[in-house]
Amino acid sequence: MAIEKRMNSRLGFAFFIAFIFFFSGGLRAQIQPIDSLRGAITIKEDSLKQLDKMHKRIKQSFDALNTEIFRQKKELETSSNPLIRLSLNGNLKASARLAAKLEKLQKQKLRIQRELLNAYRRVIAVIDSLVREKLPVVHHQQNSRIQIAALNMISLLEKEKKVWQKKLAEMGPTETQKPLLEIEPGDTIERLQLKIQLLQDRIRQVDGDLKKLRKRRTGLQSDLQIYQEMLGFMDNLQQNIDPEQEYFDQERSDQLKDDVRNAKLKISGIDERLGQLSAQKEELENKLTQFKAYLKNMLKQ
């Protein structure tokens, strides 16, 4: 009887080890897309850093050159020195070249930033897919050790996901409230048309910020659901196993409770910001309608 018990224990342990190797190997194969994206992201992040350094260096030269141009123009107001005039012309051409370089660099930076945003979202989507795939093991597997192993893997994936979410948030929308444009007595038709264009640009910017925030809220809501499911499992597990067993992680359970609270707070903050932006958009649209009506009356006169 004792021999049979030892044999069953060894078989159970062997099965557990085999499962861990199988599960880890499967996970390793599945996260290869993450590894591939991580490598591509590192290259793009390095490129962006180099472009930032180059942009800063050229901007310093550009600012210094424009300061010199301003000084030379002031000097020529009281002098007709041909050498200063010649130097000024050269500096104006150099300033135009630097401005073109800065514009080109800015376009390159924006392109890489867009690519990075998409890459961050792809990594998060892959991690979400893996977590969703492992959750049934946590919920339906009868062996508590296998459940814990699956939970550990989900925990690791969630930690990595937070890293990418932080990167995504750091490149998120810059929602700045600018003063509303007003109709002024001296406005010409051309000036009103320019103000209308500026209002339309602001509405598009607010629309973009709303879209990004809604997408972020959807992601947080998905996270919250996962955290709540895992926390429910942990609570059930704690009730059904010996609390002295070393593989029950009370710290992880506490961390999940913090994650649930933090996710709810972030969602609440986004909801508040969504309300502010929606009100801002409505105000801009009303102002745009007012400007168009005023312009229409001017055109009739």
PDB file of C-alpha atoms in Angstrom:
ATOM      1  CA  MET A   1       0.000   0.000   0.000  1.00  0.00           C
ATOM      2  CA  ALA A   2       2.830   2.389   0.914  1.00  0.00           C
ATOM      3  CA  ILE A   3       4.662   1.437  -2.307  1.00  0.00           C
ATOM      4  CA  GLU A   4       1.524   2.123  -4.359  1.00  0.00           C
ATOM      5  CA  LYS A   5       1.088   5.484  -2.614  1.00  0.00           C
ATOM      6  CA  ARG A   6       4.692   6.433  -3.368  1.00  0.00           C
ATOM      7  CA  MET A   7       4.216   5.352  -7.017  1.00  0.00           C
ATOM      8  CA  ASN A   8       1.083   7.480  -7.357  1.00  0.00           C
ATOM      9  CA  SER A   9       2.873  10.432  -5.764  1.00  0.00           C
ATOM     10  CA  ARG A  10       5.805  10.067  -8.182  1.00  0.00           C
ATOM     11  CA  LEU A  11       3.459   9.765 -11.159  1.00  0.00           C
ATOM     12  CA  GLY A  12       1.573  12.874 -10.051  1.00  0.00           C
ATOM     13  CA  PHE A  13       4.808  14.805  -9.642  1.00  0.00           C
ATOM     14  CA  ALA A  14       6.069  13.564 -13.030  1.00  0.00           C
ATOM     15  CA  PHE A  15       2.810  14.630 -14.648  1.00  0.00           C
ATOM     16  CA  PHE A  16       3.116  18.047 -13.026  1.00  0.00           C
ATOM     17  CA  ILE A  17       6.701  18.501 -14.265  1.00  0.00           C
ATOM     18  CA  ALA A  18       5.730  17.314 -17.752  1.00  0.00           C
ATOM     19  CA  PHE A  19       2.853  19.781 -17.773  1.00  0.00           C
ATOM     20  CA  ILE A  20       5.147  22.644 -16.760  1.00  0.00           C
ATOM     21  CA  PHE A  21       7.594  21.829 -19.556  1.00  0.00           C
ATOM     22  CA  PHE A  22       4.782  21.454 -22.072  1.00  0.00           C
ATOM     23  CA  PHE A  23       3.039  24.607 -20.919  1.00  0.00           C
ATOM     24  CA  SER A  24       6.266  26.614 -20.881  1.00  0.00           C
ATOM     25  CA  GLY A  25       7.258  25.333 -24.296  1.00  0.00           C
ATOM     26  CA  GLY A  26       3.871  26.224 -25.703  1.00  0.00           C
ATOM     27  CA  LEU A  27       4.077  29.647 -24.159  1.00  0.00           C
ATOM     28  CA  ARG A  28       7.561  30.138 -25.564  1.00  0.00           C
ATOM     29  CA  ALA A  29       6.312  29.360 -29.047  1.00  0.00           C
ATOM     30  CA  GLN A  30       3.295  31.601 -28.627  1.00  0.00           C
ATOM     31  CA  ILE A  31       5.203  34.667 -27.426  1.00  0.00           C
ATOM     32  CA  GLN A  32       7.567  34.606 -30.398  1.00  0.00           C
ATOM     33  CA  PRO A  33       5.414  37.310 -32.053  1.00  0.00           C
ATOM     34  CA  ILE A  34       6.023  39.460 -28.958  1.00  0.00           C
ATOM     35  CA  ASP A  35       9.784  38.881 -29.222  1.00  0.00           C
ATOM     36  CA  SER A  36       9.681  39.824 -32.903  1.00  0.00           C
ATOM     37  CA  LEU A  37       7.708  42.987 -32.217  1.00  0.00           C
ATOM     38  CA  ARG A  38       9.980  43.866 -29.294  1.00  0.00           C
ATOM     39  CA  GLY A  39      13.020  43.772 -31.574  1.00  0.00           C
ATOM     40  CA  ALA A  40      11.357  45.966 -34.205  1.00  0.00           C
ATOM     41  CA  ILE A  41      10.171  48.385 -31.518  1.00  0.00           C
ATOM     42  CA  THR A  42      13.675  48.734 -30.064  1.00  0.00           C
ATOM     43  CA  ILE A  43      14.997  49.699 -33.503  1.00  0.00           C
ATOM     44  CA  LYS A  44      12.254  52.302 -33.966  1.00  0.00           C
ATOM     45  CA  GLU A  45      12.729  53.709 -30.441  1.00  0.00           C
ATOM     46  CA  ASP A  46      16.477  54.072 -31.077  1.00  0.00           C
ATOM     47  CA  SER A  47      15.750  55.790 -34.396  1.00  0.00           C
ATOM     48  CA  LEU A  48      13.366  58.195 -32.665  1.00  0.00           C
ATOM     49  CA  LYS A  49      16.001  59.050 -30.042  1.00  0.00           C
ATOM     50  CA  GLN A  50      18.537  59.792 -32.775  1.00  0.00           C
ATOM     51  CA  LEU A  51      16.048  61.979 -34.640  1.00  0.00           C
ATOM     52  CA  ASP A  52      15.267  63.851 -31.399  1.00  0.00           C
ATOM     53  CA  LYS A  53      18.975  64.546 -30.841  1.00  0.00           C
ATOM     54  CA  MET A  54      19.422  65.677 -34.441  1.00  0.00           C
ATOM     55  CA  HIS A  55      16.322  67.872 -34.279  1.00  0.00           C
ATOM     56  CA  LYS A  56      17.518  69.492 -31.047  1.00  0.00           C
ATOM     57  CA  ARG A  57      20.983  70.166 -32.486  1.00  0.00           C
ATOM     58  CA  ILE A  58      19.659  71.693 -35.717  1.00  0.00           C
ATOM     59  CA  LYS A  59      17.045  73.707 -33.788  1.00  0.00           C
ATOM     60  CA  GLN A  60      19.794  75.261 -31.662  1.00  0.00           C
ATOM     61  CA  SER A  61      21.704  76.258 -34.817  1.00  0.00           C
ATOM     62  CA  PHE A  62      18.480  77.543 -36.383  1.00  0.00           C
ATOM     63  CA  ASP A  63      17.647  79.702 -33.343  1.00  0.00           C
ATOM     64  CA  ALA A  64      21.192  81.076 -33.141  1.00  0.00           C
ATOM     65  CA  LEU A  65      21.170  81.907 -36.847  1.00  0.00           C
ATOM     66  CA  ASN A  66      17.809  83.680 -36.599  1.00  0.00           C
ATOM     67  CA  THR A  67      19.114  85.720 -33.673  1.00  0.00           C
ATOM     68  CA  GLU A  68      22.030  86.803 -35.868  1.00  0.00           C
ATOM     69  CA  ILE A  69      19.659  87.589 -38.759  1.00  0.00           C
ATOM     70  CA  PHE A  70      17.550  89.767 -36.444  1.00  0.00           C
ATOM     71  CA  ARG A  71      20.684  91.594 -35.276  1.00  0.00           C
ATOM     72  CA  GLN A  72      21.890  92.179 -38.854  1.00  0.00           C
ATOM     73  CA  LYS A  73      18.482  93.493 -39.961  1.00  0.00           C
ATOM     74  CA  LYS A  74      18.456  95.970 -37.073  1.00  0.00           C
ATOM     75  CA  GLU A  75      21.980  97.056 -37.949  1.00  0.00           C
ATOM     76  CA  LEU A  76      21.053  97.629 -41.596  1.00  0.00           C
ATOM     77  CA  GLU A  77      18.298 100.022 -40.495  1.00  0.00           C
ATOM     78  CA  THR A  78      21.031 102.534 -39.675  1.00  0.00           C
ATOM     79  CA  SER A  79      23.811 101.279 -41.980  1.00  0.00           C
ATOM     80  CA  SER A  80      24.239 100.353 -45.649  1.00  0.00           C
ATOM     81  CA  ASN A  81      27.319  98.194 -45.141  1.00  0.00           C
ATOM     82  CA  PRO A  82      27.434  95.824 -48.180  1.00  0.00           C
ATOM     83  CA  LEU A  83      29.312  93.167 -46.217  1.00  0.00           C
ATOM     84  CA  ILE A  84      26.510  92.970 -43.655  1.00  0.00           C
ATOM     85  CA  ARG A  85      23.956  92.805 -46.490  1.00  0.00           C
ATOM     86  CA  LEU A  86      25.917  89.979 -48.136  1.00  0.00           C
ATOM     87  CA  SER A  87      26.210  88.111 -44.832  1.00  0.00           C
ATOM     88  CA  LEU A  88      22.499  88.604 -44.158  1.00  0.00           C
ATOM     89  CA  ASN A  89      21.541  87.150 -47.527  1.00  0.00           C
ATOM     90  CA  GLY A  90      23.728  84.130 -46.867  1.00  0.00           C
ATOM     91  CA  ASN A  91      22.234  83.673 -43.415  1.00  0.00           C
ATOM     92  CA  LEU A  92      18.679  83.913 -44.787  1.00  0.00           C
ATOM     93  CA  LYS A  93      19.412  81.134 -47.277  1.00  0.00           C
ATOM     94  CA  ALA A  94      21.035  79.016 -44.541  1.00  0.00           C
ATOM     95  CA  SER A  95      18.031  79.622 -42.282  1.00  0.00           C
ATOM     96  CA  ALA A  96      15.667  78.429 -45.032  1.00  0.00           C
ATOM     97  CA  ARG A  97      17.739  75.259 -45.482  1.00  0.00           C
ATOM     98  CA  LEU A  98      17.693  74.545 -41.736  1.00  0.00           C
ATOM     99  CA  ALA A  99      13.930  75.161 -41.602  1.00  0.00           C
ATOM    100  CA  ALA A 100      13.458  72.598 -44.404  1.00  0.00           C
ATOM    101  CA  LYS A 101      15.617  70.089 -42.507  1.00  0.00           C
ATOM    102  CA  LEU A 102      13.618  70.642 -39.313  1.00  0.00           C
ATOM    103  CA  GLU A 103      10.354  70.117 -41.191  1.00  0.00           C
ATOM    104  CA  LYS A 104      11.674  66.901 -42.751  1.00  0.00           C
ATOM    105  CA  LEU A 105      12.882  65.619 -39.375  1.00  0.00           C
ATOM    106  CA  GLN A 106       9.530  66.437 -37.788  1.00  0.00           C
ATOM    107  CA  LYS A 107       7.708  64.433 -40.452  1.00  0.00           C
ATOM    108  CA  GLN A 108      10.073  61.479 -39.872  1.00  0.00           C
ATOM    109  CA  LYS A 109       9.488  61.692 -36.120  1.00  0.00           C
ATOM    110  CA  LEU A 110       5.714  61.725 -36.546  1.00  0.00           C
ATOM    111  CA  ARG A 111       5.870  58.724 -38.877  1.00  0.00           C
ATOM    112  CA  ILE A 112       7.960  56.686 -36.412  1.00  0.00           C
ATOM    113  CA  GLN A 113       5.732  57.745 -33.511  1.00  0.00           C
ATOM    114  CA  ARG A 114       2.669  56.484 -35.390  1.00  0.00           C
ATOM    115  CA  GLU A 115       4.456  53.196 -36.146  1.00  0.00           C
ATOM    116  CA  LEU A 116       5.429  52.816 -32.484  1.00  0.00           C
ATOM    117  CA  LEU A 117       1.865  53.460 -31.312  1.00  0.00           C
ATOM    118  CA  ASN A 118       0.600  50.747 -33.650  1.00  0.00           C
ATOM    119  CA  ALA A 119       3.365  48.368 -32.521  1.00  0.00           C
ATOM    120  CA  TYR A 120       2.582  48.955 -28.830  1.00  0.00           C
ATOM    121  CA  ARG A 121      -1.077  48.213 -29.528  1.00  0.00           C
ATOM    122  CA  ARG A 122      -0.154  45.013 -31.404  1.00  0.00           C
ATOM    123  CA  VAL A 123       1.961  43.763 -28.489  1.00  0.00           C
ATOM    124  CA  ILE A 124      -0.870  44.469 -26.050  1.00  0.00           C
ATOM    125  CA  ALA A 125      -3.309  42.651 -28.345  1.00  0.00           C
ATOM    126  CA  VAL A 126      -1.027  39.576 -28.515  1.00  0.00           C
ATOM    127  CA  ILE A 127      -0.682  39.532 -24.718  1.00  0.00           C
ATOM    128  CA  ASP A 128      -4.458  39.871 -24.300  1.00  0.00           C
ATOM    129  CA  SER A 129      -4.943  36.926 -26.656  1.00  0.00           C
ATOM    130  CA  LEU A 130      -2.507  34.758 -24.669  1.00  0.00           C
ATOM    131  CA  VAL A 131      -4.122  35.691 -21.356  1.00  0.00           C
ATOM    132  CA  ARG A 132      -7.582  34.858 -22.689  1.00  0.00           C
ATOM    133  CA  GLU A 133      -6.248  31.524 -23.903  1.00  0.00           C
ATOM    134  CA  LYS A 134      -4.815  30.618 -20.476  1.00  0.00           C
ATOM    135  CA  LEU A 135      -7.803  31.730 -18.395  1.00  0.00           C
ATOM    136  CA  PRO A 136      -9.810  28.504 -19.043  1.00  0.00           C
ATOM    137  CA  VAL A 137      -6.920  26.511 -17.526  1.00  0.00           C
ATOM    138  CA  VAL A 138      -7.194  28.624 -14.375  1.00  0.00           C
ATOM    139  CA  HIS A 139     -10.955  28.223 -14.140  1.00  0.00           C
ATOM    140  CA  HIS A 140     -11.538  24.622 -15.236  1.00  0.00           C
ATOM    141  CA  GLN A 141      -8.392  22.649 -14.412  1.00  0.00           C
ATOM    142  CA  GLN A 142      -8.955  20.439 -11.358  1.00  0.00           C
ATOM    143  CA  ASN A 143      -5.300  20.224 -10.322  1.00  0.00           C
ATOM    144  CA  SER A 144      -4.639  23.273  -8.118  1.00  0.00           C
ATOM    145  CA  ARG A 145      -0.891  23.218  -8.857  1.00  0.00           C
ATOM    146  CA  ILE A 146      -1.583  23.385 -12.579  1.00  0.00           C
ATOM    147  CA  GLN A 147      -3.972  26.247 -11.905  1.00  0.00           C
ATOM    148  CA  ILE A 148      -1.239  28.079  -9.986  1.00  0.00           C
ATOM    149  CA  ALA A 149       1.258  27.474 -12.823  1.00  0.00           C
ATOM    150  CA  ALA A 150      -1.211  28.963 -15.317  1.00  0.00           C
ATOM    151  CA  LEU A 151      -1.881  31.852 -12.954  1.00  0.00           C
ATOM    152  CA  ASN A 152       1.858  32.545 -12.674  1.00  0.00           C
ATOM    153  CA  MET A 153       2.145  32.735 -16.454  1.00  0.00           C
ATOM    154  CA  ILE A 154      -0.843  35.054 -16.696  1.00  0.00           C
ATOM    155  CA  SER A 155       0.715  37.225 -14.001  1.00  0.00           C
ATOM    156  CA  LEU A 156       3.974  37.493 -15.984  1.00  0.00           C
ATOM    157  CA  LEU A 157       2.071  38.401 -19.125  1.00  0.00           C
ATOM    158  CA  GLU A 158       0.083  41.049 -17.265  1.00  0.00           C
ATOM    159  CA  LYS A 159       3.284  42.592 -15.882  1.00  0.00           C
ATOM    160  CA  GLU A 160       4.724  42.868 -19.377  1.00  0.00           C
ATOM    161  CA  LYS A 161       1.453  44.290 -20.638  1.00  0.00           C
ATOM    162  CA  LYS A 162       1.691  47.106 -18.087  1.00  0.00           C
ATOM    163  CA  VAL A 163       5.117  48.048 -19.483  1.00  0.00           C
ATOM    164  CA  TRP A 164       3.662  48.444 -22.980  1.00  0.00           C
ATOM    165  CA  GLN A 165       0.590  50.255 -21.684  1.00  0.00           C
ATOM    166  CA  LYS A 166       2.866  52.771 -19.966  1.00  0.00           C
ATOM    167  CA  LYS A 167       4.761  53.356 -23.216  1.00  0.00           C
ATOM    168  CA  LEU A 168       1.457  53.775 -25.038  1.00  0.00           C
ATOM    169  CA  ALA A 169       0.171  56.253 -22.436  1.00  0.00           C
ATOM    170  CA  GLU A 170       3.382  58.302 -22.665  1.00  0.00           C
ATOM    171  CA  MET A 171       2.722  58.799 -26.386  1.00  0.00           C
ATOM    172  CA  GLY A 172      -1.020  59.326 -25.944  1.00  0.00           C
ATOM    173  CA  PRO A 173      -3.108  62.407 -26.744  1.00  0.00           C
ATOM    174  CA  THR A 174      -1.981  65.843 -25.621  1.00  0.00           C
ATOM    175  CA  GLU A 175      -5.300  67.369 -24.670  1.00  0.00           C
ATOM    176  CA  THR A 176      -4.699  71.088 -24.237  1.00  0.00           C
ATOM    177  CA  GLN A 177      -7.551  73.557 -23.912  1.00  0.00           C
ATOM    178  CA  LYS A 178      -6.875  76.575 -26.131  1.00  0.00           C
ATOM    179  CA  PRO A 179      -8.815  79.852 -25.882  1.00  0.00           C
ATOM    180  CA  LEU A 180     -11.828  79.954 -28.175  1.00  0.00           C
ATOM    181  CA  LEU A 181     -11.555  82.186 -31.211  1.00  0.00           C
ATOM    182  CA  GLU A 182     -13.875  85.175 -31.266  1.00  0.00           C
ATOM    183  CA  ILE A 183     -15.375  87.361 -33.989  1.00  0.00           C
ATOM    184  CA  GLU A 184     -13.694  90.766 -33.835  1.00  0.00           C
ATOM    185  CA  PRO A 185     -14.856  94.084 -35.359  1.00  0.00           C
ATOM    186  CA  GLY A 186     -11.889  94.336 -37.717  1.00  0.00           C
ATOM    187  CA  ASP A 187     -12.210  90.811 -39.121  1.00  0.00           C
ATOM    188  CA  THR A 188     -11.978  90.592 -42.895  1.00  0.00           C
ATOM    189  CA  ILE A 189     -13.442  87.772 -44.981  1.00  0.00           C
ATOM    190  CA  GLU A 190      -9.983  86.195 -45.275  1.00  0.00           C
ATOM    191  CA  ARG A 191      -9.409  86.401 -41.517  1.00  0.00           C
ATOM    192  CA  LEU A 192     -12.798  84.837 -40.796  1.00  0.00           C
ATOM    193  CA  GLN A 193     -12.049  82.020 -43.241  1.00  0.00           C
ATOM    194  CA  LEU A 194      -8.745  81.416 -41.418  1.00  0.00           C
ATOM    195  CA  LYS A 195     -10.502  81.319 -38.035  1.00  0.00           C
ATOM    196  CA  ILE A 196     -13.054  78.849 -39.421  1.00  0.00           C
ATOM    197  CA  GLN A 197     -10.221  76.642 -40.621  1.00  0.00           C
ATOM    198  CA  LEU A 198      -8.553  76.821 -37.192  1.00  0.00           C
ATOM    199  CA  LEU A 199     -11.838  75.861 -35.496  1.00  0.00           C
ATOM    200  CA  GLN A 200     -12.231  72.902 -37.842  1.00  0.00           C
ATOM    201  CA  ASP A 201      -8.661  71.809 -37.027  1.00  0.00           C
ATOM    202  CA  ARG A 202      -9.421  71.957 -33.304  1.00  0.00           C
ATOM    203  CA  ILE A 203     -12.592  69.907 -33.754  1.00  0.00           C
ATOM    204  CA  ARG A 204     -10.597  67.249 -35.615  1.00  0.00           C
ATOM    205  CA  GLN A 205      -8.008  67.240 -32.810  1.00  0.00           C
ATOM    206  CA  VAL A 206     -10.701  66.803 -30.144  1.00  0.00           C
ATOM    207  CA  ASP A 207     -12.265  64.002 -32.206  1.00  0.00           C
ATOM    208  CA  GLY A 208      -8.869  62.282 -32.342  1.00  0.00           C
ATOM    209  CA  ASP A 209      -8.413  62.647 -28.575  1.00  0.00           C
ATOM    210  CA  LEU A 210     -11.892  61.247 -27.960  1.00  0.00           C
ATOM    211  CA  LYS A 211     -11.160  58.251 -30.169  1.00  0.00           C
ATOM    212  CA  LYS A 212      -7.867  57.512 -28.374  1.00  0.00           C
ATOM    213  CA  LEU A 213      -9.438  57.833 -24.930  1.00  0.00           C
ATOM    214  CA  ARG A 214     -12.338  55.544 -25.866  1.00  0.00           C
ATOM    215  CA  LYS A 215      -9.893  52.944 -27.126  1.00  0.00           C
ATOM    216  CA  ARG A 216      -7.902  53.279 -23.894  1.00  0.00           C
ATOM    217  CA  ARG A 217     -11.114  52.861 -21.875  1.00  0.00           C
ATOM    218  CA  THR A 218     -11.985  49.682 -23.776  1.00  0.00           C
ATOM    219  CA  GLY A 219      -8.547  48.277 -22.959  1.00  0.00           C
ATOM    220  CA  LEU A 220      -8.884  49.161 -19.267  1.00  0.00           C
ATOM    221  CA  GLN A 221     -12.348  47.598 -19.141  1.00  0.00           C
ATOM    222  CA  SER A 222     -10.881  44.402 -20.584  1.00  0.00           C
ATOM    223  CA  ASP A 223      -8.081  44.493 -17.995  1.00  0.00           C
ATOM    224  CA  LEU A 224     -10.600  45.019 -15.204  1.00  0.00           C
ATOM    225  CA  GLN A 225     -12.581  41.986 -16.319  1.00  0.00           C
ATOM    226  CA  ILE A 226      -9.436  39.824 -16.312  1.00  0.00           C
ATOM    227  CA  TYR A 227      -8.359  41.090 -12.881  1.00  0.00           C
ATOM    228  CA  GLN A 228     -11.818  40.415 -11.450  1.00  0.00           C
ATOM    229  CA  GLU A 229     -11.918  36.906 -12.926  1.00  0.00           C
ATOM    230  CA  MET A 230      -8.454  36.088 -11.540  1.00  0.00           C
ATOM    231  CA  LEU A 231      -9.330  37.585  -8.158  1.00  0.00           C
ATOM    232  CA  GLY A 232     -12.505  35.489  -8.004  1.00  0.00           C
ATOM    233  CA  PHE A 233     -10.454  32.397  -8.779  1.00  0.00           C
ATOM    234  CA  MET A 234      -7.898  33.270  -6.097  1.00  0.00           C
ATOM    235  CA  ASP A 235     -10.661  33.772  -3.515  1.00  0.00           C
ATOM    236  CA  ASN A 236     -12.187  30.386  -4.391  1.00  0.00           C
ATOM    237  CA  LEU A 237      -8.793  28.726  -4.328  1.00  0.00           C
ATOM    238  CA  GLN A 238      -8.011  30.156  -0.915  1.00  0.00           C
ATOM    239  CA  GLN A 239     -11.239  28.680   0.443  1.00  0.00           C
ATOM    240  CA  ASN A 240     -10.630  25.226  -1.035  1.00  0.00           C
ATOM    241  CA  ILE A 241      -6.962  24.569  -0.178  1.00  0.00           C
ATOM    242  CA  ASP A 242      -4.887  24.403   2.932  1.00  0.00           C
ATOM    243  CA  PRO A 243      -3.776  28.010   3.638  1.00  0.00           C
ATOM    244  CA  GLU A 244      -0.419  26.648   4.801  1.00  0.00           C
ATOM    245  CA  GLN A 245       0.426  25.348   1.319  1.00  0.00           C
ATOM    246  CA  GLU A 246       3.355  27.367   0.061  1.00  0.00           C
ATOM    247  CA  TYR A 247       2.084  27.713  -3.491  1.00  0.00           C
ATOM    248  CA  PHE A 248      -0.807  29.969  -2.521  1.00  0.00           C
ATOM    249  CA  ASP A 249       0.393  33.529  -3.072  1.00  0.00           C
ATOM    250  CA  GLN A 250      -1.455  35.969  -0.809  1.00  0.00           C
ATOM    251  CA  GLU A 251       0.680  38.813  -2.143  1.00  0.00           C
ATOM    252  CA  ARG A 252      -0.610  38.202  -5.662  1.00  0.00           C
ATOM    253  CA  SER A 253      -4.184  38.212  -4.401  1.00  0.00           C
ATOM    254  CA  ASP A 254      -3.559  41.579  -2.724  1.00  0.00           C
ATOM    255  CA  GLN A 255      -1.932  42.876  -5.921  1.00  0.00           C
ATOM    256  CA  LEU A 256      -4.979  41.865  -7.935  1.00  0.00           C
ATOM    257  CA  LYS A 257      -7.208  43.828  -5.558  1.00  0.00           C
ATOM    258  CA  ASP A 258      -4.969  46.863  -6.131  1.00  0.00           C
ATOM    259  CA  ASP A 259      -5.142  46.289  -9.893  1.00  0.00           C
ATOM    260  CA  VAL A 260      -8.958  46.221  -9.743  1.00  0.00           C
ATOM    261  CA  ARG A 261      -9.048  49.472  -7.741  1.00  0.00           C
ATOM    262  CA  ASN A 262      -6.532  51.194 -10.036  1.00  0.00           C
ATOM    263  CA  ALA A 263      -8.349  50.104 -13.201  1.00  0.00           C
ATOM    264  CA  LYS A 264     -11.653  51.438 -11.830  1.00  0.00           C
ATOM    265  CA  LEU A 265     -10.001  54.750 -10.899  1.00  0.00           C
ATOM    266  CA  LYS A 266      -8.464  55.096 -14.361  1.00  0.00           C
ATOM    267  CA  ILE A 267     -11.767  54.318 -16.053  1.00  0.00           C
ATOM    268  CA  SER A 268     -13.472  56.913 -13.848  1.00  0.00           C
ATOM    269  CA  GLY A 269     -10.806  59.487 -14.777  1.00  0.00           C
ATOM    270  CA  ILE A 270     -11.212  58.727 -18.482  1.00  0.00           C
ATOM    271  CA  ASP A 271     -14.995  59.027 -18.198  1.00  0.00           C
ATOM    272  CA  GLU A 272     -14.556  62.465 -16.647  1.00  0.00           C
ATOM    273  CA  ARG A 273     -12.129  63.533 -19.386  1.00  0.00           C
ATOM    274  CA  LEU A 274     -14.455  62.170 -22.080  1.00  0.00           C
ATOM    275  CA  GLY A 275     -17.229  64.343 -20.668  1.00  0.00           C
ATOM    276  CA  GLN A 276     -14.965  67.416 -20.727  1.00  0.00           C
ATOM    277  CA  LEU A 277     -13.850  66.778 -24.305  1.00  0.00           C
ATOM    278  CA  SER A 278     -17.415  66.137 -25.472  1.00  0.00           C
ATOM    279  CA  ALA A 279     -18.478  69.475 -23.971  1.00  0.00           C
ATOM    280  CA  GLN A 280     -15.461  71.150 -25.562  1.00  0.00           C
ATOM    281  CA  LYS A 281     -16.351  69.669 -28.961  1.00  0.00           C
ATOM    282  CA  GLU A 282     -19.947  70.887 -28.647  1.00  0.00           C
ATOM    283  CA  GLU A 283     -18.729  74.381 -27.774  1.00  0.00           C
ATOM    284  CA  LEU A 284     -16.351  74.411 -30.757  1.00  0.00           C
ATOM    285  CA  GLU A 285     -19.093  73.203 -33.118  1.00  0.00           C
ATOM    286  CA  ASN A 286     -21.460  75.924 -31.876  1.00  0.00           C
ATOM    287  CA  LYS A 287     -18.741  78.508 -32.371  1.00  0.00           C
ATOM    288  CA  LEU A 288     -18.079  77.157 -35.878  1.00  0.00           C
ATOM    289  CA  THR A 289     -21.766  77.484 -36.768  1.00  0.00           C
ATOM    290  CA  GLN A 290     -21.709  81.074 -35.505  1.00  0.00           C
ATOM    291  CA  PHE A 291     -18.618  81.931 -37.576  1.00  0.00           C
ATOM    292  CA  LYS A 292     -20.060  80.396 -40.745  1.00  0.00           C
ATOM    293  CA  ALA A 293     -23.308  82.334 -40.355  1.00  0.00           C
ATOM    294  CA  TYR A 294     -21.386  85.585 -39.806  1.00  0.00           C
ATOM    295  CA  LEU A 295     -19.199  84.913 -42.862  1.00  0.00           C
ATOM    296  CA  LYS A 296     -22.284  84.151 -44.972  1.00  0.00           C
ATOM    297  CA  ASN A 297     -23.778  87.535 -44.047  1.00  0.00           C
ATOM    298  CA  MET A 298     -20.519  89.296 -44.899  1.00  0.00           C
ATOM    299  CA  LEU A 299     -20.393  87.632 -48.298  1.00  0.00           C
ATOM    300  CA  LYS A 300     -23.965  88.838 -49.052  1.00  0.00           C
ATOM    301  CA  GLN A 301     -23.014  92.469 -48.389  1.00  0.00           C
TER     302      GLN A 301
END
